Coordinates of C-alpha atoms in Angstrom, one line a residue:
M1 CA 140.2 40.5 232.8
R2 CA 137.1 40.5 230.6
H3 CA 134.1 38.5 231.7
S4 CA 133.3 35.4 229.7
R5 CA 130.6 35.8 227.1
S6 CA 129.5 32.1 227.2
V7 CA 126.3 31.2 228.9
H8 CA 126.5 29.5 232.2
V9 CA 123.3 28.3 233.9
Q10 CA 124.1 28.9 237.6
R11 CA 121.1 27.4 239.2
S12 CA 118.9 24.5 238.2
R13 CA 115.2 24.9 237.7
N14 CA 114.4 23.2 241.1
E15 CA 116.7 25.7 242.9
T16 CA 114.9 28.7 241.5
L17 CA 111.4 27.6 242.4
P18 CA 109.7 26.9 245.7
Q19 CA 109.3 23.3 246.7
A20 CA 105.9 21.6 246.9
G21 CA 104.3 22.6 250.2
G22 CA 100.9 22.8 251.9
A23 CA 99.4 24.7 249.0
D24 CA 100.2 22.0 246.5
L25 CA 98.9 19.3 248.8
L26 CA 95.5 20.8 249.7
P27 CA 93.9 19.8 246.4
S28 CA 95.0 16.2 247.1
L29 CA 93.6 16.3 250.6
S30 CA 90.3 17.7 249.2
S31 CA 90.1 14.9 246.6
L32 CA 90.7 12.2 249.3
L33 CA 87.6 13.4 251.1
W34 CA 85.6 12.0 248.2
L35 CA 86.4 8.5 249.5
P36 CA 84.3 8.9 252.7
Q37 CA 81.7 10.8 250.7
A38 CA 81.5 7.9 248.2
L39 CA 81.3 5.4 251.1
L40 CA 78.3 7.3 252.6
I41 CA 76.5 7.4 249.3
A42 CA 77.1 3.7 248.6
M43 CA 75.9 2.8 252.1
A44 CA 72.8 4.9 251.6
V45 CA 72.0 3.3 248.3
G46 CA 72.6 -0.2 249.8
A47 CA 70.3 0.7 252.8
M48 CA 67.6 2.0 250.5
A49 CA 67.7 -1.1 248.4
S50 CA 67.2 -3.1 251.6
G51 CA 64.3 -0.9 252.6
R52 CA 66.1 0.8 255.5
F53 CA 65.9 4.6 255.7
D54 CA 66.6 5.4 259.3
A55 CA 70.3 6.4 258.8
L56 CA 69.6 8.3 255.5
P57 CA 69.4 11.8 257.1
Y58 CA 72.7 11.3 258.9
Q59 CA 74.4 10.0 255.8
A60 CA 73.1 13.0 253.8
M61 CA 74.3 15.4 256.4
G62 CA 77.7 13.7 256.3
V63 CA 77.9 14.0 252.5
L64 CA 76.9 17.6 252.7
A65 CA 79.5 18.4 255.4
L66 CA 82.3 16.7 253.5
G67 CA 81.3 18.5 250.3
A68 CA 81.5 21.9 252.1
L69 CA 84.9 21.0 253.5
R70 CA 86.1 19.9 250.1
A71 CA 85.0 23.2 248.6
W72 CA 86.7 25.2 251.3
L73 CA 90.0 23.2 250.9
D74 CA 89.8 23.7 247.1
A75 CA 89.4 27.5 247.5
L76 CA 92.1 27.8 250.1
G77 CA 94.5 25.7 248.0
A78 CA 93.9 27.7 244.9
R79 CA 94.5 31.0 246.7
L80 CA 97.6 29.9 248.4
S81 CA 99.0 28.3 245.2
F82 CA 98.4 31.5 243.3
Q83 CA 100.1 33.6 246.0
A84 CA 103.1 31.3 246.1
A85 CA 103.3 31.3 242.3
R86 CA 103.1 35.1 242.1
A87 CA 105.8 35.4 244.7
A88 CA 108.1 33.0 242.9
L89 CA 107.6 34.8 239.6
T90 CA 108.4 38.1 241.3
D91 CA 111.7 36.7 242.5
L92 CA 112.5 35.3 239.1
R93 CA 111.7 38.7 237.5
A94 CA 113.8 40.5 240.1
A95 CA 116.8 38.2 239.3
A96 CA 116.4 38.7 235.6
L97 CA 116.2 42.5 235.9
A98 CA 119.2 42.5 238.2
R99 CA 121.1 40.6 235.5
L100 CA 120.0 43.1 232.9
L101 CA 121.0 46.0 235.2
A102 CA 124.4 44.4 235.8
S103 CA 125.1 44.0 232.1
S104 CA 127.0 46.6 230.1
P105 CA 124.8 48.9 228.0
L106 CA 127.6 49.1 225.5
D107 CA 128.0 45.3 225.1
R108 CA 127.6 44.2 221.5
D109 CA 126.2 40.8 222.7
R110 CA 123.6 42.5 224.9
Q111 CA 120.1 41.0 224.3
E112 CA 117.7 43.1 222.2
S113 CA 115.5 45.2 224.5
G114 CA 112.3 44.0 222.8
A115 CA 113.2 40.3 223.3
A116 CA 114.2 41.0 226.9
A117 CA 110.9 42.9 227.6
S118 CA 108.9 40.1 226.0
I119 CA 110.6 37.4 228.2
I120 CA 110.3 39.3 231.5
A121 CA 107.0 41.0 231.1
E122 CA 104.9 38.8 228.7
Q123 CA 106.3 35.3 228.5
A124 CA 107.0 35.1 232.2
E125 CA 103.3 35.2 233.0
A126 CA 103.1 31.6 231.8
V127 CA 105.0 30.6 235.0
V128 CA 102.0 31.5 237.2
P129 CA 99.6 28.9 235.7
Y130 CA 102.3 26.3 235.7
L131 CA 103.0 26.8 239.4
A132 CA 99.5 27.6 240.6
R133 CA 97.6 24.9 238.6
F134 CA 99.8 22.3 237.1
R135 CA 102.0 21.5 240.1
P136 CA 99.1 20.9 242.6
I137 CA 97.2 18.8 240.0
R138 CA 100.4 16.8 239.3
C139 CA 100.7 16.2 243.0
K140 CA 97.1 15.0 243.2
A141 CA 97.6 12.8 240.1
T142 CA 100.5 11.1 242.0
I143 CA 98.7 10.5 245.3
L144 CA 94.9 9.9 244.6
P145 CA 95.1 7.0 242.1
L146 CA 97.4 5.0 244.4
V147 CA 95.1 5.6 247.4
I148 CA 92.0 4.5 245.4
V149 CA 93.7 1.4 244.2
A150 CA 94.7 0.6 247.8
V151 CA 91.1 1.0 248.9
V152 CA 89.6 -0.9 246.0
F153 CA 92.1 -3.8 246.2
P154 CA 90.8 -5.4 249.5
L155 CA 87.3 -5.4 248.0
S156 CA 88.0 -6.7 244.5
W157 CA 91.4 -7.5 243.0
A158 CA 89.8 -7.6 239.5
A159 CA 88.6 -4.1 239.7
A160 CA 91.9 -2.9 241.1
L161 CA 93.7 -4.7 238.3
A162 CA 91.4 -3.1 235.7
L163 CA 92.4 0.3 237.1
L164 CA 96.1 -0.5 237.2
I165 CA 96.1 -1.8 233.6
S166 CA 94.6 1.4 232.2
L167 CA 96.6 3.8 234.4
P168 CA 100.1 3.4 232.9
V169 CA 99.0 3.9 229.4
I170 CA 97.8 7.5 230.1
P171 CA 101.2 8.8 231.5
L172 CA 103.0 7.1 228.7
F173 CA 101.0 8.8 226.0
M174 CA 101.1 12.1 227.9
A175 CA 104.9 11.9 228.2
L176 CA 105.2 11.3 224.5
I177 CA 102.9 14.2 223.7
G178 CA 104.5 16.4 226.4
W179 CA 107.9 16.2 224.9
R180 CA 106.5 17.5 221.6
A181 CA 104.4 20.1 223.4
E182 CA 107.3 21.5 225.3
A183 CA 109.4 21.9 222.1
T184 CA 106.5 23.5 220.3
S185 CA 105.8 25.9 223.1
R186 CA 109.4 26.9 223.3
A187 CA 109.5 27.6 219.6
Q188 CA 106.4 29.6 219.9
M189 CA 107.8 31.8 222.7
V190 CA 111.1 32.3 220.8
E191 CA 109.1 33.5 217.8
L192 CA 107.0 35.8 220.0
G193 CA 110.1 37.4 221.5
Q194 CA 111.6 37.8 218.0
M195 CA 108.5 39.5 216.7
N196 CA 108.3 41.8 219.7
A197 CA 112.0 42.8 219.1
F198 CA 111.3 43.3 215.4
L199 CA 108.2 45.5 216.1
L200 CA 110.1 47.6 218.6
E201 CA 113.0 48.2 216.3
R202 CA 110.7 49.2 213.4
L203 CA 108.7 51.5 215.6
R204 CA 111.8 53.2 216.7
G205 CA 112.9 53.7 213.1
L206 CA 109.5 54.5 211.7
A207 CA 110.5 58.0 210.5
T208 CA 113.5 56.5 208.7
I209 CA 111.4 53.8 207.1
R210 CA 108.9 56.4 205.8
G211 CA 111.7 58.6 204.6
L212 CA 113.3 55.7 202.6
G213 CA 110.0 54.5 201.2
A214 CA 110.3 51.1 202.8
T215 CA 106.9 50.9 204.4
A216 CA 105.6 48.2 202.0
R217 CA 108.6 46.0 202.7
T218 CA 108.3 46.5 206.4
T219 CA 104.6 45.6 206.3
A220 CA 105.4 42.5 204.4
A221 CA 108.0 41.5 207.0
I222 CA 105.6 42.1 209.8
H223 CA 103.0 39.9 208.0
T224 CA 105.5 37.1 207.6
H225 CA 106.4 37.2 211.3
A226 CA 102.7 37.3 212.3
E227 CA 102.0 34.3 210.1
T228 CA 104.9 32.3 211.5
L229 CA 103.7 33.1 215.1
R230 CA 100.1 32.1 214.1
E231 CA 101.3 28.8 212.8
K232 CA 103.4 28.1 215.9
T233 CA 100.5 29.1 218.2
M234 CA 98.1 26.8 216.3
A235 CA 100.6 23.9 216.6
V236 CA 100.6 24.4 220.4
L237 CA 96.7 24.4 220.5
R238 CA 96.6 21.3 218.3
I239 CA 98.8 19.4 220.7
A240 CA 96.7 20.6 223.7
F241 CA 93.5 19.3 222.2
M242 CA 95.1 16.1 221.2
T243 CA 96.3 15.6 224.7
S244 CA 92.7 16.0 226.1
A245 CA 91.3 13.6 223.5
V246 CA 93.8 10.9 224.2
L247 CA 93.3 11.1 228.0
E248 CA 89.5 11.1 227.7
L249 CA 89.6 8.0 225.5
F250 CA 91.7 6.0 227.9
S251 CA 89.8 7.3 231.0
A252 CA 86.5 6.2 229.4
L253 CA 87.9 2.8 228.6
G254 CA 89.2 2.4 232.1
V255 CA 85.9 3.4 233.7
A256 CA 84.0 1.1 231.3
M257 CA 86.2 -1.9 232.2
V258 CA 85.4 -1.4 235.9
A259 CA 81.7 -0.8 235.2
V260 CA 81.3 -3.9 233.0
Y261 CA 83.1 -6.1 235.6
V262 CA 81.0 -4.8 238.6
G263 CA 77.8 -5.0 236.6
F264 CA 78.3 -8.6 235.4
H265 CA 79.6 -9.6 238.8
L266 CA 76.5 -8.3 240.6
L267 CA 74.4 -10.2 238.0
G268 CA 76.3 -13.4 238.9
D269 CA 77.9 -13.8 235.4
L270 CA 81.4 -13.1 236.6
N271 CA 82.0 -15.1 239.9
F272 CA 85.6 -14.1 240.4
G273 CA 87.7 -11.1 241.5
A274 CA 86.2 -10.5 244.9
W275 CA 88.0 -11.8 248.0
G276 CA 84.8 -12.5 249.9
G277 CA 83.3 -14.5 247.0
Q278 CA 80.5 -12.0 246.0
L279 CA 80.4 -8.2 246.2
S280 CA 77.5 -6.6 247.9
L281 CA 75.5 -3.8 246.3
T282 CA 77.2 -1.3 248.7
Q283 CA 80.7 -2.5 247.8
G284 CA 79.9 -2.5 244.1
M285 CA 78.5 1.0 244.2
F286 CA 81.5 2.2 246.2
I287 CA 83.9 0.8 243.6
L288 CA 81.8 2.4 240.8
L289 CA 81.8 5.8 242.5
L290 CA 85.6 5.6 242.9
A291 CA 86.4 4.6 239.3
P292 CA 85.7 7.9 237.7
H293 CA 87.4 9.7 240.5
F294 CA 90.5 7.5 239.9
F295 CA 90.9 9.2 236.4
E296 CA 89.8 12.7 237.5
P297 CA 93.3 13.9 238.3
M298 CA 94.5 12.7 234.9
R299 CA 91.7 14.6 233.2
E300 CA 92.6 17.7 235.1
L301 CA 96.2 17.2 234.3
S302 CA 95.3 17.0 230.6
A303 CA 93.4 20.3 230.9
V304 CA 96.5 22.1 232.3
W305 CA 99.1 20.2 230.3
H306 CA 99.6 23.2 228.0
D307 CA 100.3 25.2 231.1
R308 CA 103.2 22.9 231.8
A309 CA 104.6 23.2 228.3
N310 CA 104.2 27.0 228.3
G311 CA 105.4 27.4 231.9
E312 CA 108.6 25.3 231.4
A313 CA 109.4 27.1 228.2
A314 CA 108.9 30.5 230.0
L315 CA 111.1 29.2 232.9
A316 CA 113.8 28.2 230.5
A317 CA 113.8 31.6 228.9
L318 CA 113.9 33.4 232.3
Q319 CA 116.7 31.2 233.5
M320 CA 118.7 31.9 230.3
Q321 CA 118.0 35.6 231.1
I322 CA 119.2 35.2 234.6
A323 CA 122.3 33.3 233.6
G324 CA 122.9 35.9 230.9
A325 CA 125.5 36.2 228.2
G326 CA 128.0 39.0 227.6
T327 CA 129.8 41.5 229.8
Q328 CA 128.6 42.2 233.3
L329 CA 129.5 45.4 235.1
P330 CA 131.7 44.9 238.1
S331 CA 130.1 45.7 241.4
A332 CA 131.6 47.2 244.5
P333 CA 130.4 49.0 247.6
P334 CA 130.0 52.7 246.8
A335 CA 132.6 55.1 247.9
P336 CA 131.7 57.6 250.7
A337 CA 130.0 60.8 249.5
S338 CA 132.5 63.4 248.4
L339 CA 131.9 67.0 247.7
T340 CA 135.3 67.5 245.9
A341 CA 136.0 66.9 242.3
P342 CA 138.0 63.7 241.8
A343 CA 141.2 63.1 239.9
V344 CA 141.2 60.4 237.2
H345 CA 144.2 58.0 236.6
L346 CA 144.4 55.4 233.8
D347 CA 147.4 53.0 234.1
Q348 CA 148.3 51.0 231.0
V349 CA 144.7 50.4 230.0
S350 CA 143.9 48.3 226.9
F351 CA 140.6 47.3 225.4
R352 CA 139.5 45.3 222.4
H353 CA 135.9 44.8 221.2
S354 CA 134.7 41.2 221.1
G355 CA 135.6 39.7 217.7
A356 CA 137.7 42.8 216.6
D357 CA 141.1 42.2 215.0
K358 CA 142.8 45.2 216.7
P359 CA 142.4 46.9 220.1
V360 CA 140.7 50.2 220.3
L361 CA 143.1 51.3 223.1
Q362 CA 146.5 49.9 223.8
A363 CA 148.5 50.5 227.0
L364 CA 146.9 53.9 227.6
S365 CA 148.1 55.9 230.6
L366 CA 146.5 59.2 231.5
K367 CA 146.2 61.5 234.4
I368 CA 143.5 64.1 234.8
A369 CA 143.7 66.5 237.7
A370 CA 140.9 67.1 240.2
G371 CA 138.5 69.7 238.8
E372 CA 140.2 69.8 235.4
H373 CA 138.1 70.1 232.2
V374 CA 139.5 67.9 229.4
A375 CA 138.5 67.3 225.8
I376 CA 139.2 63.9 224.3
M377 CA 139.7 64.2 220.5
A378 CA 140.4 61.5 217.9
P379 CA 139.2 60.4 214.5
S380 CA 135.9 58.5 214.3
G381 CA 136.5 55.0 215.7
G382 CA 139.6 56.2 217.5
G383 CA 138.3 55.2 221.0
K384 CA 136.8 58.4 222.4
S385 CA 133.5 56.9 223.5
T386 CA 135.2 53.7 224.5
L387 CA 137.5 55.7 226.8
L388 CA 134.6 57.4 228.5
A389 CA 132.8 54.1 228.9
L390 CA 135.9 52.6 230.6
I391 CA 136.1 55.6 233.0
A392 CA 132.4 55.2 233.8
G393 CA 132.8 51.5 234.4
L394 CA 130.3 50.7 231.7
V395 CA 132.7 48.1 230.2
P396 CA 135.7 46.4 231.9
S397 CA 139.2 46.9 230.5
D398 CA 141.1 43.9 229.2
Q399 CA 144.3 45.1 231.0
G400 CA 145.4 47.9 233.2
A401 CA 143.6 49.8 236.0
I402 CA 141.5 52.9 236.3
Y403 CA 141.3 54.9 239.5
I404 CA 138.9 57.8 240.3
A405 CA 139.9 59.6 243.5
G406 CA 141.8 56.4 244.4
Q407 CA 138.6 54.3 244.0
T408 CA 137.5 52.0 241.2
P409 CA 134.9 53.1 238.7
A410 CA 132.4 50.7 240.2
Q411 CA 132.8 52.4 243.6
M412 CA 132.6 55.9 242.2
R413 CA 129.6 55.2 239.8
Q414 CA 127.1 57.0 242.1
H415 CA 129.2 60.1 242.0
M416 CA 129.4 60.3 238.1
A417 CA 127.0 61.8 235.6
W418 CA 126.9 60.5 232.0
I419 CA 125.7 62.6 229.1
G420 CA 125.4 60.4 226.1
Q421 CA 125.1 61.1 222.4
D422 CA 121.5 59.9 222.2
P423 CA 119.9 60.2 225.7
H424 CA 116.6 58.3 226.0
I425 CA 113.5 60.3 226.9
F426 CA 110.7 58.4 228.5
A427 CA 107.0 59.1 228.2
G428 CA 106.3 61.4 231.1
T429 CA 106.7 64.9 232.3
L430 CA 109.9 67.0 232.2
A431 CA 110.3 66.6 236.0
Q432 CA 109.9 62.8 235.8
N433 CA 112.5 62.6 233.0
I434 CA 114.9 64.5 235.2
S435 CA 114.3 62.7 238.5
L436 CA 114.1 59.2 236.9
G437 CA 112.5 58.0 240.2
R438 CA 115.4 59.2 242.3
D439 CA 114.8 60.9 245.7
L440 CA 115.8 64.5 244.8
P441 CA 115.7 67.4 247.2
P442 CA 112.7 69.7 246.9
G443 CA 113.0 72.0 243.9
A444 CA 116.1 70.2 242.5
A445 CA 114.4 69.4 239.2
A446 CA 113.2 72.9 238.6
Q447 CA 116.7 74.3 239.5
A448 CA 118.3 71.9 237.2
M449 CA 116.0 73.0 234.3
A450 CA 116.9 76.6 235.0
D451 CA 120.6 75.8 235.1
A452 CA 120.3 73.9 231.8
Q453 CA 118.5 76.9 230.2
M454 CA 115.3 75.0 229.8
Q455 CA 112.9 77.8 230.8
R456 CA 111.3 78.0 227.4
V457 CA 110.8 74.3 227.2
A458 CA 109.4 74.2 230.7
A459 CA 107.0 77.0 229.9
L460 CA 105.9 75.3 226.7
H461 CA 105.3 71.8 228.2
G462 CA 104.7 72.6 231.8
S463 CA 103.6 69.5 233.6
G464 CA 102.3 67.9 230.4
P465 CA 103.7 64.6 229.1
I466 CA 106.5 64.3 226.6
G467 CA 106.3 61.5 224.0
E468 CA 108.5 58.4 224.2
G469 CA 111.9 59.1 222.6
G470 CA 111.5 62.8 223.0
N471 CA 108.7 63.5 220.7
G472 CA 108.0 67.2 220.8
L473 CA 111.6 68.2 221.7
S474 CA 114.3 69.3 219.4
G475 CA 117.8 67.7 219.5
G476 CA 119.2 70.6 221.5
E477 CA 116.3 70.4 224.0
V478 CA 116.9 66.7 224.4
L479 CA 120.6 67.4 225.2
R480 CA 119.7 70.1 227.7
L481 CA 117.3 67.7 229.4
S482 CA 120.2 65.3 229.7
L483 CA 122.3 68.0 231.2
A484 CA 119.5 68.7 233.7
R485 CA 119.5 65.1 234.7
A486 CA 123.2 65.3 235.4
M487 CA 122.8 68.4 237.5
A488 CA 119.8 67.1 239.6
R489 CA 121.2 64.6 242.0
P490 CA 120.3 63.1 245.4
A491 CA 121.8 65.0 248.3
D492 CA 123.9 62.0 249.4
H493 CA 125.2 61.2 245.9
P494 CA 126.5 64.4 244.3
A495 CA 128.0 64.0 240.8
M496 CA 131.5 65.4 240.9
L497 CA 132.7 63.8 237.6
L498 CA 130.9 64.6 234.4
L499 CA 131.4 62.5 231.3
A500 CA 130.0 64.0 228.1
D501 CA 130.0 62.0 224.8
E502 CA 129.7 64.3 221.7
P503 CA 127.4 66.8 223.4
T504 CA 127.3 69.2 220.5
A505 CA 127.2 66.7 217.6
H506 CA 124.6 67.3 214.9
L507 CA 123.6 70.7 216.4
D508 CA 123.5 74.0 214.6
P509 CA 126.1 76.6 215.8
T510 CA 123.7 78.6 217.9
T511 CA 122.3 75.5 219.7
A512 CA 125.8 74.0 220.1
A513 CA 126.9 77.3 221.8
E514 CA 124.0 77.2 224.2
V515 CA 124.6 73.5 225.0
T516 CA 128.3 74.3 225.5
H517 CA 127.5 77.1 227.9
S518 CA 125.1 74.9 229.9
L519 CA 127.7 72.1 230.0
L520 CA 130.4 74.4 231.4
R521 CA 128.0 75.8 233.9
A522 CA 127.1 72.3 235.1
A523 CA 130.7 71.4 235.3
K524 CA 131.7 74.3 237.5
G525 CA 133.7 72.9 240.4
K526 CA 133.6 69.4 239.0
T527 CA 135.9 67.3 236.8
L528 CA 134.7 67.2 233.2
I529 CA 135.8 64.8 230.5
T530 CA 134.2 65.2 227.1
A531 CA 134.7 63.3 223.9
T532 CA 134.2 65.6 220.9
H533 CA 135.0 66.5 217.4
D534 CA 133.9 70.1 218.0
P535 CA 137.0 72.4 218.0
I536 CA 135.0 75.2 219.6
L537 CA 134.0 73.1 222.5
A538 CA 137.5 71.7 222.8
A539 CA 139.0 75.2 222.9
K540 CA 137.0 76.0 226.0
M541 CA 138.5 73.1 227.9
D542 CA 141.6 73.3 230.1
R543 CA 143.3 70.7 228.1
I544 CA 142.9 68.6 224.9
I545 CA 144.0 65.0 224.7
Q546 CA 144.5 63.7 221.2
L547 CA 144.2 59.9 220.9
D548 CA 145.9 57.9 218.2
P549 CA 145.9 54.2 217.4
I550 CA 148.9 53.4 219.4
G551 CA 148.5 55.5 222.5
M552 CA 148.0 59.0 223.7
E553 CA 149.5 62.4 223.0
D554 CA 149.0 65.5 225.1
A555 CA 148.2 68.3 222.7
A556 CA 147.8 71.1 225.3

């Protein structure tokens, strides 16, 4: 049965990210060391005010040692947090790429390549600052204020109350602003993905745009997208600056409340709030030194608040990518390596495109013998390419079963070679476009080029790069390069079933004859199934199968 096309989020955000660990707690530990530092400084000030200087060198050495320890903990925490964030992003990207690889390339609901590339490559980078900076600071903002209040309260309940009064206001305003920031960041990332997809599509069709004289219209559309992206980006920045301003305001008010109380208390104008009746200079100085540090995590949290908004928006986009929508290719353990051409059997196979009124194929049964060369012919839209895609396992059938050498298409996929109508050529050398990163035997790429009659192309380009999309190659040369890919295979995964979709379409008679000769040479000793309108190519096959809307008719 067909896979559902609805989106199902399979794992929650917390399940896809590492839990807070030692790396997130190190900044909190470093900040807590300020408490003994502040105590030593307050004791030194109190002693100097009393005219005692004997302990001052030891106190200074203690402050220096604690400062060095804090700096080391900060550096260690930053390094470990970055490493953990980068590892988490790598796992997320691998999951998203695995989902893309498992989706059918012929699925009409498949995400645009430009948008997918933007999410995985560009937008996903926002996850690293979110994990490496925001989460450790959020942990510190949770721990440090509570510890400082617990330390200040035994000295002065009034100072602790002043801190507690100002503290809840800050998270409240940050939460209100944060909801808006997250929505704005998500809208900005969606617009960024749409613009990348738009640019990629227009770059691919640049020749057509010029030929139709639509460059001015395309330029205007790009300008509109750029302006929309600029507006959404500026909205994100406005919220980030507003967050900082609000936090600084309430932090200043909180510190001022504590400073005013301590100052008037030491002057004797406010004779309440201290458990012992009157605070000493050392105690008052200690509270004053802790008050700014009480708000420091909140200020740091404000500085990275936009990292949270961007990071959570990027995480949502990645998780949507991982959950996916549309058709997934079935997976199965590969069949053992076989050096014999396989037989193909279709049993009552039916297929309907999503949203289509009528099926493309209905109850189609077909047997192709091992080593047989077969041409599939039908009017345009009659299901030739769909039939090849079903045999290749690129789309699952609605009903029926397909067997290749007694195995499923998913099990036999490593022993097939697909030659499509429009093979993609990557920027790189001829050899790189043939190997595609596979571990080929020595000389396999050169032999494949020779078998595909690419000697002239190889002599012309040598080891030089070819442009993206096959710039510098003719249509016939691109098809021969695709044939060379099909012939060059790893030793443990020989391709014994060739599937060719319109290999001679849009070629002149001479080039079509050359491609046909190369195809038959590549298919020697293998099973070949080709979808074609070319009667000359079909006549060279062992059998022609004519498809019609209601089934199949053997025309041989």
